[in-house]
Structures are given as C-alpha cells and as structure tokens.
Amino acid sequence: MFRTLPSYEEDGLGLPYAVTLIDAAEEEIDETTGEVIGVSVPDMEGLAAAVAMARVLIPTGLLPLEIRFLRDVLDLSSGDMAKILMMNPATYSRWENGKQEVGQWADKQLRMVVVTTLRDRFLHFSVDPKTVTSLSPLKPRASQTAPRIRMVRRVLPAEVTQLDEWDTVPQAMAA
C-alpha cells in the first residue's frame, strides 16, 4: 500500500541542502504490519531538472556543489561543461571544488546553459532566457545559507505520454 506524503525533504539530489517535495513522495507501507518499508520519489530525473531550473532563477551566487549538481543534471563531464562555456577546464574544476569564485558574467553564462538546455529537453519548461540576463546583480551568499526550494508534482492525464511535470511552489504558498 502506498500513501502520498504531504511534505518530504529530499536530500539525495547532490545539493548541499534538502529540497521540500509537496504531495509528491510516496511512502510504501507493509499491509500486514503497518510498518513503513520505504519512501519513493517518482520521476527523479524530472525532479532534478526542475530543481536545477528553479535554482538558476534564484538571484544568489552558486555554491560549488550547486555548480556540480547543475552539470550532473545536464549529464556533462566537467571537460564538456568547460568546453561549452569556452573556458579552461582547470578553472571550471576550481569552481566545482570551491577553490575559485565564479564571477558574475560566468555565473550568468552557466545559468544560461542550464536554462537553454533544459528548456529544449523538457518542453514544459517555458523559461525565457532573458529571465537569466535580468538577474542583476547576483547577490553573494554565505556558504552556509541555502535557498528554500519547494517542489510540487503535477500529474498529467493518462492520455498524455509526457512524464509528470514538476513545478516550484509559489512563494506565497512556500511560507
């Protein structure tokens, strides 16, 4: 038997913080004992892409683990990401390892790569790349602070062949 959880903290995405899932994670319960067997999250690939899209639209600097998470969502090697950004692979590596800060121009370029790639891969992402260029100035952030990302799953009708869609919870509901 499965039960949908009203709220669940997913911390297995590779981010330095958990993402809150609203009405999405399912708890499997043993019908005989009533004990919880485990928790599953449907469409992890779609969730990771939606979280990546949500994160790049938050106007605060990216942490090293967030940079790696974004690259992983795009399924790129660090060398491939450096090539796309037209930069030295060693510099890109220093970003992911926290040895060098990402400048604002490069930060926006990285965000633009994420938005344009995911928009092509997941047709329901209708983010205009101009949204990224308008993120100015990007606020620096202390390494211990984390954005509050809350995601909700929209289940599509059975006749739609596309995977379920993930969306961010509007700020008014996120409080």
Short mmCIF file of C-alpha atoms in Angstrom, two decimals:
data_model
loop_
_atom_site.label_atom_id
_atom_site.label_comp_id
_atom_site.label_asym_id
_atom_site.label_seq_id
_atom_site.Cartn_x
_atom_site.Cartn_y
_atom_site.Cartn_z
CA MET A 1 0.00 0.00 0.00
CA PHE A 2 1.23 3.49 -0.81
CA ARG A 3 0.47 6.81 0.85
CA THR A 4 1.38 10.21 -0.58
CA LEU A 5 3.24 12.34 1.93
CA PRO A 6 2.06 15.94 2.29
CA SER A 7 5.67 17.10 2.69
CA TYR A 8 9.01 15.32 2.30
CA GLU A 9 12.60 16.57 2.50
CA GLU A 10 14.61 15.05 -0.40
CA ASP A 11 18.33 15.28 0.24
CA GLY A 12 19.61 12.81 -2.36
CA LEU A 13 19.98 15.19 -5.30
CA GLY A 14 23.62 16.14 -4.69
CA LEU A 15 22.85 19.59 -3.35
CA PRO A 16 24.22 20.88 -0.04
CA TYR A 17 20.63 21.19 1.25
CA ALA A 18 17.32 19.34 1.05
CA VAL A 19 14.51 20.19 -1.34
CA THR A 20 10.96 20.04 0.02
CA LEU A 21 8.54 17.96 -2.04
CA ILE A 22 4.85 18.76 -1.62
CA ASP A 23 2.31 15.96 -2.20
CA ALA A 24 4.84 14.00 -4.24
CA ALA A 25 6.84 11.42 -2.29
CA GLU A 26 5.13 8.12 -1.62
CA GLU A 27 5.56 6.05 1.48
CA GLU A 28 5.28 2.29 0.99
CA ILE A 29 3.56 0.61 3.93
CA ASP A 30 3.54 -3.11 4.68
CA GLU A 31 -0.16 -4.04 4.72
CA THR A 32 0.43 -6.82 7.23
CA THR A 33 2.48 -4.97 9.85
CA GLY A 34 1.64 -1.36 9.05
CA GLU A 35 5.36 -0.54 9.06
CA VAL A 36 6.90 1.87 6.59
CA ILE A 37 9.01 -0.07 4.08
CA GLY A 38 10.45 2.94 2.30
CA VAL A 39 9.85 6.22 0.53
CA SER A 40 9.99 6.71 -3.22
CA VAL A 41 10.03 9.81 -5.36
CA PRO A 42 8.59 9.49 -8.86
CA ASP A 43 10.45 10.87 -11.87
CA MET A 44 13.75 11.74 -10.17
CA GLU A 45 15.22 12.91 -13.49
CA GLY A 46 12.36 15.35 -13.98
CA LEU A 47 12.63 16.48 -10.36
CA ALA A 48 16.37 17.12 -10.67
CA ALA A 49 15.80 19.13 -13.87
CA ALA A 50 13.02 21.18 -12.26
CA VAL A 51 15.16 21.86 -9.18
CA ALA A 52 18.05 22.91 -11.44
CA MET A 53 15.76 25.28 -13.32
CA ALA A 54 14.38 26.70 -10.07
CA ARG A 55 17.87 27.18 -8.64
CA VAL A 56 19.29 29.06 -11.61
CA LEU A 57 16.42 31.54 -11.32
CA ILE A 58 17.24 32.39 -7.69
CA PRO A 59 19.46 35.51 -7.85
CA THR A 60 22.14 34.42 -5.38
CA GLY A 61 25.62 33.16 -6.14
CA LEU A 62 26.09 29.46 -6.84
CA LEU A 63 27.90 27.24 -4.36
CA PRO A 64 30.45 24.68 -5.63
CA LEU A 65 28.11 21.72 -5.01
CA GLU A 66 25.32 23.54 -6.85
CA ILE A 67 27.59 24.05 -9.86
CA ARG A 68 28.37 20.33 -9.89
CA PHE A 69 24.66 19.48 -9.45
CA LEU A 70 23.77 21.64 -12.47
CA ARG A 71 26.42 19.92 -14.59
CA ASP A 72 25.25 16.49 -13.44
CA VAL A 73 21.64 17.33 -14.37
CA LEU A 74 22.84 18.23 -17.86
CA ASP A 75 24.70 14.88 -17.94
CA LEU A 76 28.00 16.50 -18.91
CA SER A 77 31.57 15.84 -17.87
CA SER A 78 33.44 18.77 -16.35
CA GLY A 79 35.55 18.95 -19.51
CA ASP A 80 32.44 19.13 -21.69
CA MET A 81 30.93 21.86 -19.49
CA ALA A 82 34.18 23.83 -19.69
CA LYS A 83 34.15 23.45 -23.48
CA ILE A 84 30.53 24.69 -23.70
CA LEU A 85 31.44 27.69 -21.52
CA MET A 86 34.58 28.21 -23.67
CA MET A 87 36.88 28.20 -20.68
CA ASN A 88 39.90 26.44 -19.29
CA PRO A 89 38.87 23.08 -17.75
CA ALA A 90 41.16 23.73 -14.76
CA THR A 91 39.29 26.95 -13.97
CA TYR A 92 35.94 25.16 -14.18
CA SER A 93 37.29 22.44 -11.88
CA ARG A 94 38.31 25.09 -9.34
CA TRP A 95 34.69 26.39 -9.34
CA GLU A 96 33.30 22.95 -8.52
CA ASN A 97 35.94 22.35 -5.86
CA GLY A 98 35.43 25.74 -4.21
CA LYS A 99 38.99 26.86 -4.95
CA GLN A 100 37.90 29.83 -7.07
CA GLU A 101 34.84 32.06 -7.03
CA VAL A 102 32.67 32.30 -10.11
CA GLY A 103 32.45 35.83 -11.48
CA GLN A 104 29.03 37.30 -12.25
CA TRP A 105 29.44 37.12 -16.02
CA ALA A 106 30.49 33.45 -15.90
CA ASP A 107 27.74 32.66 -13.39
CA LYS A 108 25.15 34.01 -15.82
CA GLN A 109 26.67 32.07 -18.69
CA LEU A 110 26.42 28.85 -16.67
CA ARG A 111 22.79 29.62 -15.80
CA MET A 112 22.03 30.36 -19.45
CA VAL A 113 23.45 26.97 -20.50
CA VAL A 114 21.19 25.26 -17.94
CA VAL A 115 18.05 27.17 -18.98
CA THR A 116 18.51 26.69 -22.71
CA THR A 117 19.48 23.01 -22.42
CA LEU A 118 16.66 22.06 -20.08
CA ARG A 119 14.10 24.10 -21.99
CA ASP A 120 14.89 22.01 -25.07
CA ARG A 121 14.87 18.71 -23.15
CA PHE A 122 11.69 19.31 -21.09
CA LEU A 123 9.13 21.10 -23.21
CA HIS A 124 7.02 22.22 -20.24
CA PHE A 125 9.87 24.49 -19.04
CA SER A 126 8.84 27.76 -20.62
CA VAL A 127 11.50 29.96 -19.05
CA ASP A 128 12.60 32.79 -21.28
CA PRO A 129 16.43 33.02 -21.27
CA LYS A 130 16.01 36.78 -20.83
CA THR A 131 14.98 35.97 -17.27
CA VAL A 132 18.57 34.90 -16.61
CA THR A 133 20.06 38.03 -18.16
CA SER A 134 17.82 40.16 -15.93
CA LEU A 135 19.22 38.56 -12.75
CA SER A 136 21.29 41.55 -11.80
CA PRO A 137 23.17 41.93 -9.65
CA LEU A 138 23.60 38.42 -8.31
CA LYS A 139 23.83 38.62 -4.54
CA PRO A 140 26.78 36.88 -2.95
CA ARG A 141 25.85 34.37 -0.31
CA ALA A 142 27.48 32.79 2.68
CA SER A 143 28.32 29.13 2.14
CA GLN A 144 26.06 28.00 4.98
CA THR A 145 22.85 29.60 3.68
CA ALA A 146 20.61 27.60 1.41
CA PRO A 147 17.79 28.70 -0.84
CA ARG A 148 14.40 27.35 0.09
CA ILE A 149 13.28 25.25 -2.85
CA ARG A 150 9.85 23.65 -2.64
CA MET A 151 8.57 21.49 -5.48
CA VAL A 152 5.13 20.10 -6.30
CA ARG A 153 4.38 17.34 -8.81
CA ARG A 154 1.67 17.89 -11.39
CA VAL A 155 0.32 14.55 -12.51
CA LEU A 156 -0.67 14.67 -16.15
CA PRO A 157 -3.75 12.91 -17.56
CA ALA A 158 -3.22 9.29 -18.63
CA GLU A 159 -3.65 10.13 -22.33
CA VAL A 160 -0.64 12.47 -22.19
CA THR A 161 2.51 10.47 -22.91
CA GLN A 162 4.93 13.01 -21.41
CA LEU A 163 6.31 12.36 -17.91
CA ASP A 164 4.72 14.09 -14.95
CA GLU A 165 5.79 17.69 -14.52
CA TRP A 166 7.48 19.26 -11.51
CA ASP A 167 6.99 22.88 -10.64
CA THR A 168 8.13 25.22 -7.91
CA VAL A 169 5.69 26.11 -5.17
CA PRO A 170 4.73 29.80 -5.47
CA GLN A 171 6.40 31.96 -2.79
CA ALA A 172 3.04 32.82 -1.21
CA MET A 173 2.46 29.10 -0.55
CA ALA A 174 6.06 28.41 0.44
CA ALA A 175 5.86 30.24 3.75
#
